[in-house]
Each structure stands twice: as structure tokens, then as C-alpha cells.
Tab-separated table of C-alpha atoms in Angstrom:
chain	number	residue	atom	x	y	z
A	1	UNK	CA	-55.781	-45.223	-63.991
A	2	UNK	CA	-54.163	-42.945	-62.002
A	3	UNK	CA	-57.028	-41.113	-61.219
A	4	UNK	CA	-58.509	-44.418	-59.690
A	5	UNK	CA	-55.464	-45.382	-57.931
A	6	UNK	CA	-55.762	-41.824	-56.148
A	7	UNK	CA	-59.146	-42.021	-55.310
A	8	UNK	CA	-58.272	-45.674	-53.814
A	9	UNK	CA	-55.669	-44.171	-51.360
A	10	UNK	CA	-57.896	-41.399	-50.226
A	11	UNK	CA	-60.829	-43.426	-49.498
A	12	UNK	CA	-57.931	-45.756	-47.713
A	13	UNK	CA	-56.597	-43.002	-45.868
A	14	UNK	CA	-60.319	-41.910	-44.821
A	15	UNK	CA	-61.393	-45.097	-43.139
A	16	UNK	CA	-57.925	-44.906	-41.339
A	17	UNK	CA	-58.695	-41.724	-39.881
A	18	UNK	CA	-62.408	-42.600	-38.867
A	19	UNK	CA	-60.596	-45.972	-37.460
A	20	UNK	CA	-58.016	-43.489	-35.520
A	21	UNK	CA	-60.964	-41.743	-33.947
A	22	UNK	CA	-62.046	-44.384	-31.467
A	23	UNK	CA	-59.983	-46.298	-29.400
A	24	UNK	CA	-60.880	-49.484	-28.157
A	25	UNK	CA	-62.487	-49.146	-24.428
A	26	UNK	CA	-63.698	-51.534	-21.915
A	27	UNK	CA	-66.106	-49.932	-19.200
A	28	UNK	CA	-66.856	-50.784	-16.081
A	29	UNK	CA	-70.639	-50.647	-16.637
A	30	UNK	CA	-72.821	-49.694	-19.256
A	31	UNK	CA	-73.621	-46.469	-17.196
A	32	UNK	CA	-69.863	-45.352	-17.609
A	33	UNK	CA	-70.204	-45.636	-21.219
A	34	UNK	CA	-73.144	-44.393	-21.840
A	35	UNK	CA	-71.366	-41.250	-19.473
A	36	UNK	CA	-68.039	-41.387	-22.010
A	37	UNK	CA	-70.269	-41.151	-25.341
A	38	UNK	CA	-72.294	-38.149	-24.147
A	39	UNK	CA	-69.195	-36.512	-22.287
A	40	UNK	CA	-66.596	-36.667	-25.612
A	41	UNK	CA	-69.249	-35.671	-27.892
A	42	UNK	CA	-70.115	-32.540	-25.811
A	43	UNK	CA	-66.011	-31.370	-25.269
A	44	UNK	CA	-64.545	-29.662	-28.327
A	45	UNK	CA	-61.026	-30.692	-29.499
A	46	UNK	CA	-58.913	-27.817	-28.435
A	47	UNK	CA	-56.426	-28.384	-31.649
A	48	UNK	CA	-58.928	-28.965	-34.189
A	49	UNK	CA	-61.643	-26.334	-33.311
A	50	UNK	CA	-64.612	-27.445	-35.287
A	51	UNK	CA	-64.561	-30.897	-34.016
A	52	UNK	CA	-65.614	-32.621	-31.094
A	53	UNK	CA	-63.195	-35.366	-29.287
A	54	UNK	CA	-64.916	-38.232	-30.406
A	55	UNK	CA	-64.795	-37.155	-33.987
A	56	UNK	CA	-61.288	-35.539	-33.852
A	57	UNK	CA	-57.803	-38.063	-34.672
A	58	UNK	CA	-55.487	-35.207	-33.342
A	59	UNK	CA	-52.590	-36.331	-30.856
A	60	UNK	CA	-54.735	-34.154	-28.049
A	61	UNK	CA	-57.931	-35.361	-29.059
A	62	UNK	CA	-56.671	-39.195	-28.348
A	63	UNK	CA	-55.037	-37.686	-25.172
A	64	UNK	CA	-57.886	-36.127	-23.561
A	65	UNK	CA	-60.435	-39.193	-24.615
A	66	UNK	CA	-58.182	-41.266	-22.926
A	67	UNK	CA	-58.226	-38.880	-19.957
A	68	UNK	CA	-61.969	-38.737	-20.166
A	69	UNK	CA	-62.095	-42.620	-19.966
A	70	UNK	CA	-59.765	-42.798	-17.353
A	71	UNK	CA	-61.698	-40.430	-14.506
A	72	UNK	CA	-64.824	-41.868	-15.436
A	73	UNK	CA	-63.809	-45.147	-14.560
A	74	UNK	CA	-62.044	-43.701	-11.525
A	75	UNK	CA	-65.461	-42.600	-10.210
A	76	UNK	CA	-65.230	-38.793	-10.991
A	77	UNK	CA	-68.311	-36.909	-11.807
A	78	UNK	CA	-69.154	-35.494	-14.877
A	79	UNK	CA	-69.163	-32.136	-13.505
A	80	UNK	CA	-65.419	-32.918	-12.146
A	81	UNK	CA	-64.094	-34.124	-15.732
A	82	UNK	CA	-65.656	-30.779	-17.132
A	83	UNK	CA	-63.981	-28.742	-14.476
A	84	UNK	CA	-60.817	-30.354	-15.105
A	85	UNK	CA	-60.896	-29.663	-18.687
A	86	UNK	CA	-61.954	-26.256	-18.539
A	87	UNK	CA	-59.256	-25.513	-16.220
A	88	UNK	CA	-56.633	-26.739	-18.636
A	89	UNK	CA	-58.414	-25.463	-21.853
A	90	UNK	CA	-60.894	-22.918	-20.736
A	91	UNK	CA	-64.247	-22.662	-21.237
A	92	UNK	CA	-63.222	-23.058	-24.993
A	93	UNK	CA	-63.477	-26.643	-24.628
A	94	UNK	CA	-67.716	-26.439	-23.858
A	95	UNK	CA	-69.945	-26.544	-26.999
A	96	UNK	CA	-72.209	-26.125	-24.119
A	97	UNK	CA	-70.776	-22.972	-22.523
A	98	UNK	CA	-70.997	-22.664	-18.817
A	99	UNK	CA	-73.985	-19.726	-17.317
A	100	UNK	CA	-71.803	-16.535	-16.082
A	101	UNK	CA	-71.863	-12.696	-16.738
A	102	UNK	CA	-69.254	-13.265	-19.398
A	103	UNK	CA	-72.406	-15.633	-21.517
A	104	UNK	CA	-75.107	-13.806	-20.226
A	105	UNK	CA	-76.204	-12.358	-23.541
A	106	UNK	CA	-75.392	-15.270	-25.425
A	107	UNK	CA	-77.866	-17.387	-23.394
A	108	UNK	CA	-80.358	-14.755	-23.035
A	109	UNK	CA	-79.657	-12.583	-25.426
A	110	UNK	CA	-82.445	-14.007	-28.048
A	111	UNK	CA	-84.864	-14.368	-26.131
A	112	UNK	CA	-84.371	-10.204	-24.592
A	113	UNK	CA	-84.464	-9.438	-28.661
A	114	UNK	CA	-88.100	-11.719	-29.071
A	115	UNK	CA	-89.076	-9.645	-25.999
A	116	UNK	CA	-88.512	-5.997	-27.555
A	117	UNK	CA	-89.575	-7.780	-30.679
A	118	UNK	CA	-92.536	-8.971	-29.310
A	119	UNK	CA	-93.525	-5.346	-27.673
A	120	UNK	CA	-92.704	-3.501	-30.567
A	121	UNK	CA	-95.287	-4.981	-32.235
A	122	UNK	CA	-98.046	-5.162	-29.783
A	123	UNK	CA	-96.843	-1.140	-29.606
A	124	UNK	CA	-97.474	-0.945	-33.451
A	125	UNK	CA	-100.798	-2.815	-33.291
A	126	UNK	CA	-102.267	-0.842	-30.322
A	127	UNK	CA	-101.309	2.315	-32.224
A	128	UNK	CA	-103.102	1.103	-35.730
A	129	UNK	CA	-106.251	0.108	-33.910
A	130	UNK	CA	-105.976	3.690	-32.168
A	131	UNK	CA	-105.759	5.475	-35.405
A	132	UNK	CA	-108.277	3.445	-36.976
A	133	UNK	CA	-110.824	3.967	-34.477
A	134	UNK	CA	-110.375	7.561	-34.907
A	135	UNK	CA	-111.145	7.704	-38.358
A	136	UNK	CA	-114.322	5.325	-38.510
B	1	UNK	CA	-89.390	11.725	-32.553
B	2	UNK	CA	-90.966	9.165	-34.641
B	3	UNK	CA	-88.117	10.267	-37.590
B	4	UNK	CA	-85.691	9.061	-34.978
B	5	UNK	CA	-86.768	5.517	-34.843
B	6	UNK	CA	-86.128	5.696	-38.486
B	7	UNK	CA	-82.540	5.400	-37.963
B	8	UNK	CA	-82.635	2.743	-35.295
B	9	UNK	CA	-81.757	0.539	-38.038
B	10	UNK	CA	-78.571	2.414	-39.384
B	11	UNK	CA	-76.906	3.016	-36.306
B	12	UNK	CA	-77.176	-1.057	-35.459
B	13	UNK	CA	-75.687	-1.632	-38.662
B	14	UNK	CA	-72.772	0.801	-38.305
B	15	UNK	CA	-72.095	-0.218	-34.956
B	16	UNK	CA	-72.182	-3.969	-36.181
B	17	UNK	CA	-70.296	-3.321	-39.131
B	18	UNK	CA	-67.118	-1.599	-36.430
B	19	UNK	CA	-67.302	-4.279	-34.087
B	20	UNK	CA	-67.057	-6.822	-37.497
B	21	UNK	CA	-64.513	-5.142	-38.737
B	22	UNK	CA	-61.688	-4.755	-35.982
B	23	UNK	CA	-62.304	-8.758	-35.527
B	24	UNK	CA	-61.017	-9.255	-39.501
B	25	UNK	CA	-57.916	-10.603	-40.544
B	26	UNK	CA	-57.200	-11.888	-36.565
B	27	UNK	CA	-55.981	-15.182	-36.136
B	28	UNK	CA	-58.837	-17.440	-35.650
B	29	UNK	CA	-56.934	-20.125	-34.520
B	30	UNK	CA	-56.052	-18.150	-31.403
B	31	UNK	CA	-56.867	-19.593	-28.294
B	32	UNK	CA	-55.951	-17.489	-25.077
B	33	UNK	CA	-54.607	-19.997	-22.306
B	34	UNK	CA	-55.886	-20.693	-19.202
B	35	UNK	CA	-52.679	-20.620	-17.407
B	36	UNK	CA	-51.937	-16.861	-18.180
B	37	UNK	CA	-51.678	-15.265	-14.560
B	38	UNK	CA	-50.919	-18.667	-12.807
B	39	UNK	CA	-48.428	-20.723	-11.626
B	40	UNK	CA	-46.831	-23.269	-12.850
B	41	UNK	CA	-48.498	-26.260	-12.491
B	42	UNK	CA	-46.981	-28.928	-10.013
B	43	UNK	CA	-45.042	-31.687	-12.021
B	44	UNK	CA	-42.467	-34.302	-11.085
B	45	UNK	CA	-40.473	-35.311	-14.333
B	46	UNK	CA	-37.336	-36.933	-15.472
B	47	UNK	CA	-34.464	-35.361	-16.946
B	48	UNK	CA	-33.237	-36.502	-20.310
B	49	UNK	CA	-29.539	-36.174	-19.928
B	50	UNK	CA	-28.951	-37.586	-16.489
B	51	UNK	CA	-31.757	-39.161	-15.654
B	52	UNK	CA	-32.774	-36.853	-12.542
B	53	UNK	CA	-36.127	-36.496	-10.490
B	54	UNK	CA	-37.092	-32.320	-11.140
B	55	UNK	CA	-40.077	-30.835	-9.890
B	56	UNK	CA	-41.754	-27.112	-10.292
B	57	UNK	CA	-39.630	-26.102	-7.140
B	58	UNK	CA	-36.541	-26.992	-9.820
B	59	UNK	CA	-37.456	-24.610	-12.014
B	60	UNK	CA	-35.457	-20.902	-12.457
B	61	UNK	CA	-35.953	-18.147	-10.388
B	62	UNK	CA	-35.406	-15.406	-13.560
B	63	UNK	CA	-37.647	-15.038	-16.212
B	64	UNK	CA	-37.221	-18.095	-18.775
B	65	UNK	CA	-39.237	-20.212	-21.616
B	66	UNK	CA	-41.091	-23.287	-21.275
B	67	UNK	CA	-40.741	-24.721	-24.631
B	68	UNK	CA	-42.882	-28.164	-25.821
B	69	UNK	CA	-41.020	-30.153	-28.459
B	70	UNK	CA	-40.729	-33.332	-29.580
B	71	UNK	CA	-38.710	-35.067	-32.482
B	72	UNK	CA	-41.932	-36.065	-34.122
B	73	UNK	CA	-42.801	-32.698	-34.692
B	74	UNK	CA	-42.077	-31.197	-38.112
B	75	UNK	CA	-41.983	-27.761	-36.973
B	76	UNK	CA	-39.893	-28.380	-34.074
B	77	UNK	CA	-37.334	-28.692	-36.595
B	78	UNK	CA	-37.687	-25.751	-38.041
B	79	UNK	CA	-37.465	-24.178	-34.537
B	80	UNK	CA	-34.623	-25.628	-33.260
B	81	UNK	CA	-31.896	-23.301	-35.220
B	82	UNK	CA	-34.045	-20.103	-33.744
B	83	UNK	CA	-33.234	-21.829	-29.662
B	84	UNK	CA	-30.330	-21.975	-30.521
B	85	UNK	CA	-29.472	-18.544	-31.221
B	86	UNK	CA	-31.690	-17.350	-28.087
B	87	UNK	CA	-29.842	-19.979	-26.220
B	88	UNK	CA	-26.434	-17.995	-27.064
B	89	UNK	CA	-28.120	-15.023	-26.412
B	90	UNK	CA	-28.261	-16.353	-22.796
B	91	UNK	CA	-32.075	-16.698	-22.947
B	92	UNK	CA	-33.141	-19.983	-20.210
B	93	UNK	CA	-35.201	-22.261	-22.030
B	94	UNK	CA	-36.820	-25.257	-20.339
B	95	UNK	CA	-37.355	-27.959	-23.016
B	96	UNK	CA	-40.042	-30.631	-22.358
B	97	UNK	CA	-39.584	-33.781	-24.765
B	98	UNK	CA	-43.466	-33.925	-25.257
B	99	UNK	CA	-44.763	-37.441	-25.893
B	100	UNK	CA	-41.296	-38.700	-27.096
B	101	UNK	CA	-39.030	-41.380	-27.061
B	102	UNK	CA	-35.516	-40.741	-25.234
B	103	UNK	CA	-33.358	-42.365	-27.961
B	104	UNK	CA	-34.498	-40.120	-30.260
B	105	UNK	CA	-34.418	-37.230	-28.294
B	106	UNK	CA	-30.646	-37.825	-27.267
B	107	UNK	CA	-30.057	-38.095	-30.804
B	108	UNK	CA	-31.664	-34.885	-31.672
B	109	UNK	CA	-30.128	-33.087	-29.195
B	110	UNK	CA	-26.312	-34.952	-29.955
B	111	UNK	CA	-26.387	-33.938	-34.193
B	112	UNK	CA	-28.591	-30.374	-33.926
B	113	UNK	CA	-27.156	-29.331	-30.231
B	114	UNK	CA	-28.690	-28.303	-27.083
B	115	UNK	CA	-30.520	-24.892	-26.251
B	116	UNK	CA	-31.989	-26.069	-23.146
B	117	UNK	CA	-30.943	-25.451	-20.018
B	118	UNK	CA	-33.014	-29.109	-18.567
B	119	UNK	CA	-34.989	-31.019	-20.557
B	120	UNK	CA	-37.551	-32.903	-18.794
B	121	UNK	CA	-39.136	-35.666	-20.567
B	122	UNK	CA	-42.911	-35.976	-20.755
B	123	UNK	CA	-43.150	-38.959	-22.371
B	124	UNK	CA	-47.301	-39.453	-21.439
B	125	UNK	CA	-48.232	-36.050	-22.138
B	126	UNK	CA	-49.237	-35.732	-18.904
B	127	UNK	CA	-47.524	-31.910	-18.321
B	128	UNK	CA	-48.459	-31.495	-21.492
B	129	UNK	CA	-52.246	-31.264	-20.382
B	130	UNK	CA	-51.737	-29.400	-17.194
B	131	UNK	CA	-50.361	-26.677	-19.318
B	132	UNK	CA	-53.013	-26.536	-21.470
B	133	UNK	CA	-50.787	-27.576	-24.358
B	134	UNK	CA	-52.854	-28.808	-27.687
B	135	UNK	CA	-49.520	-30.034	-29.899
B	136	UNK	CA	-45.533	-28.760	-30.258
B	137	UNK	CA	-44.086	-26.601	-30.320
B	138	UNK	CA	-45.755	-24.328	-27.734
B	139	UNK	CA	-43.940	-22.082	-25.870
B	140	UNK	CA	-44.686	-20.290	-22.269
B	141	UNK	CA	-43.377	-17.188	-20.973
B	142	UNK	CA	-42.623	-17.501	-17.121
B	143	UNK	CA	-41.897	-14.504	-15.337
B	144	UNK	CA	-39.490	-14.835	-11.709
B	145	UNK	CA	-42.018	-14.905	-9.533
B	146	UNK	CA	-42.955	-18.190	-11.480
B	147	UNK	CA	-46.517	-16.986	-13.024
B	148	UNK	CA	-46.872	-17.640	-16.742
B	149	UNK	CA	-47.385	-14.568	-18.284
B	150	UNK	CA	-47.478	-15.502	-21.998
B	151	UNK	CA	-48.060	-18.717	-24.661
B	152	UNK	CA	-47.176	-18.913	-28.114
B	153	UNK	CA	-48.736	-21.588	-30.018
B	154	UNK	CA	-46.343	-22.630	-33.075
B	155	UNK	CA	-42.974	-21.623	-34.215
B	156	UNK	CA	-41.158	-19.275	-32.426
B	157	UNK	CA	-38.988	-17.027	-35.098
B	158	UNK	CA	-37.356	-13.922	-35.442
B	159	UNK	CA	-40.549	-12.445	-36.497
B	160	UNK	CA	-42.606	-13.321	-33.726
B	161	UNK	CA	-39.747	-13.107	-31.470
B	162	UNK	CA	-39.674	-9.017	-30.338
B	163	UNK	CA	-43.366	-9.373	-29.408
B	164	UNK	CA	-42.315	-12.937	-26.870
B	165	UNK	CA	-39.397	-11.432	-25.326
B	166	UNK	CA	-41.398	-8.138	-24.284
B	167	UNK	CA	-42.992	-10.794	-21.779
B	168	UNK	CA	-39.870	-11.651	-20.387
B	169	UNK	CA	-39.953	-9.027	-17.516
């Protein structure tokens, strides 16, 4: 019974917290929200790192959707909200993170490594069909 | 030459395996701020205690603490006793009531005292976000020159204390 009772309350507390996670929001156009969606589900929550700010109930999280909500409908650019978070919360805040020197290897990185990969074995193939010529 | 390449393979792995191990047992929750190096951002708050106007240009010319707090904050409480004692020990704290209410923040201030030199009330959280600041308490280091030079997410205590104050140049 207990057990139940338990299970009750933590279900209860569950759909609170996914009920916490989105405010109620009027938009100017359908544009704008479209915009808001895209935007909150590409910044991270800087308190609770795994999540983004539409999934996250923290105090910030509700802060900085609000914030979000509030320059979009003021007319600022996507690039101008991103700016304006990244110079509060660094670059931290991008799931996306922004092309520089400092992500140059995480960007490119995989794609240098499928290169060597790539000659490596072309190298290895070229000197097989070498070595097998010379023996036939 | 070709035995060479053999070890290719090794020497990834022990450099890997260095570079793995200096980055265990950090704090993963560390996040560096953004405001390290600047100023203080512009702000123009209210005082709790008598009600004045205060901007940046208010702030102390000596090295002090910017510290976020807020009666709704659980480990605020456990702070408090610890600004108190710097307090005494004549370090200037700034307190900003983050996303309070003033009633309760009087109160707080009237039964556990006062370490703050000002507090400023930022009741929207507004401040809050120019500093960067994710929750309370979070403290900032400002040298005189007005650049923060240091944050401290959580609690600041005794232990953590020696490592703060070495900021406070």
C-alpha cells in the first residue's frame, strides 16, 4: 500500500515538473514561435548541464526562456539572442558550438582522421598490389 | 622503419591515457565564467535597507565580494554564519537579494545579522543574468580596479575560503 501510495506521488511530482517546464506564451506570429521552439531547444541550461532550456524546470532555465521570449518578440535576431547568451554564459550554453580556433578540431577533427584513414589504406593497397605483382 | 609504425598505436594510447587521467576526479560541474577579466556589468538597483538608487559607479574602490543570496536558498543558510565571520574580519561583501522578496529578506537579515556592506535587491534576476549567475549562492571576486577576477559557484566555507581570498589582490 505504501509502495503504491509512493509510486502515486512520484508519478504526481513528474507531471509537475514536465508542467514546470513550459510556461504559457503568446507570440506575436507563428514565425516567432516557431523561432522560440528551435532557439530553447538548441541553448543548454547552464545549471542543469545535460539539459536543454525547454526541457530544464531550474530557476535559470525559466529565467532565460523567459528572456528568450522576450527579445524575440522585441524583434532581436537569433544571432543577437545567441550572442547575448554566450556573453553571459559562454560558449557553454551552444550544443551547437560556435566555428573558431578554439573548435577547430572538434569540427574538423573527424573528418582530418577519415582523411589519414582513408590514405593509409589506399597506401596499404597500392603496396599489396605492388608486392603481388612482383611475385606472379 | 616499418617496426616504427608498429608502435603508432601505443604511443596514442599512452598519450590518451595522460591527458584522461589529469582530467579525473575534477569537478565536472565546473563552469569557468564569462565575466573573469571584465568589468562589472552596468546595473541600477535598489537598496534593501533604505531604499536607495545604487549603480556600478556605487560600488567599492578596494577589493571586495559580490555575493548572490536569497532566503529561498537552502545553502544560503548554511553560508550566512561563514559572512559573518569574514564580515568581522573586515572583508566588503556586496550582497544581492537574488530573486527575493524584501520582507523576507529584512527578516533574514534582522534574526541572523548583516555581513553586507549594501545589499541591493534583484528581485527579477535581472543582475543575476548579466553576471552570468545560474542559482545562489555565487560569489565574485572583484579586484579595485573593478574587474572580476574570480567566481565561486556554491558555498563559500572555511575550506574553500584560503583559495577565494588569494583573489582578493
Amino acid at each position: 500500500m505504501r509502495c503504491i501510495k509512493g509510486i502515486f506521488l512520484l508519478c504526481g511530482m513528474w507531471l509537475s515538473l514536465s508542467a514546470v517546464a513550459q510556461e504559457e506564451m503568446t507570440f506575436r506570429t507563428e514565425l516567432n514561435k516557431t523561432r522560440y521552439q528551435s532557439l530553447v531547444e538548441e541553448l543548454r541550461c547552464p545549471k542543469c548541464q545535460n539539459q536543454n532550456l525547454a526541457d530544464s524546470g531550474s530557476g535559470i532555465a525559466v529565467d532565460l526562456r523567459e528572456q528568450v521570449y522576450q527579445m524575440i518578440e522585441q524583434g532581436k535576431t537569433d544571432q543577437e539572442i545567441v550572442d547575448y547568451m554566450v556573453a553571459r554564459y559562454g560558449e557553454f550554453v551552444l550544443y551547437r558550438p560556435q566555428h573558431s580556433t578554439a573548435t577547430f578540431l572538434l569540427w574538423y577533427g573527424p573528418f582530418i582522421l577519415l582523411g589519414i584513414g582513408l590514405l593509409a589504406f589506399i597506401f596499404v593497397v597500392m603496396t599489396n598490389r605492388k608486392r603481388q605483382g612482383r611475385a606472379l | 622503419m616499418r617496426k616504427l609504425l608498429f608502435f603508432i598505436p601505443l604511443a596514442v594510447f599512452l598519450i590518451l591515457g595522460v591527458v584522461l587521467y589529469l582530467q579525473l576526479g575534477k569537478d565536472t560541474q565546473y563552469m569557468p565564467s564569462v565575466l573573469v577579466g571584465k568589468k562589472v556589468p552596468a546595473f541600477t538597483l535598489v537598496s534593501l535597507q533604505d531604499d536607495q538608487v545604487y549603480t556600478h559607479q556605487d560600488l567599492p574602490t578596494a577589493p571586495y565580494l559580490i555575493n548572490f543570496w536569497g532566503t529561498w536558498c537552502p545553502a544560503c543558510h548554511v553560508e550566512h554564519p561563514f559572512l559573518m565571520a569574514l564580515a568581522d574580519s573586515g572583508v566588503t561583501i556586496i550582497g544581492i537579494d537574488y530573486k527575493d522578496k524584501k520582507d523576507l529578506a529584512e527578516q533574514w537579515l534582522e534574526q541572523k545579522g548583516n555581513p553586507y556592506q549594501i545589499v541591493l535587491m534583484d528581485e527579477m534576476g535581472r543582475f543575476g543574468m548579466d553576471m552570468g549567475v545560474t542559482g545562489a549562492p555565487e560569489t565574485f571576486v572583484v579586484d579595485g580596479s573593478g574587474v572580476v577576477v574570480y567566481r565561486h559557484q556554491g558555498v563559500v566555507n572555511a575550506e574553500n575560503w584560503p583559495d577565494i581570498k588569494g583573489y582578493m589582490k
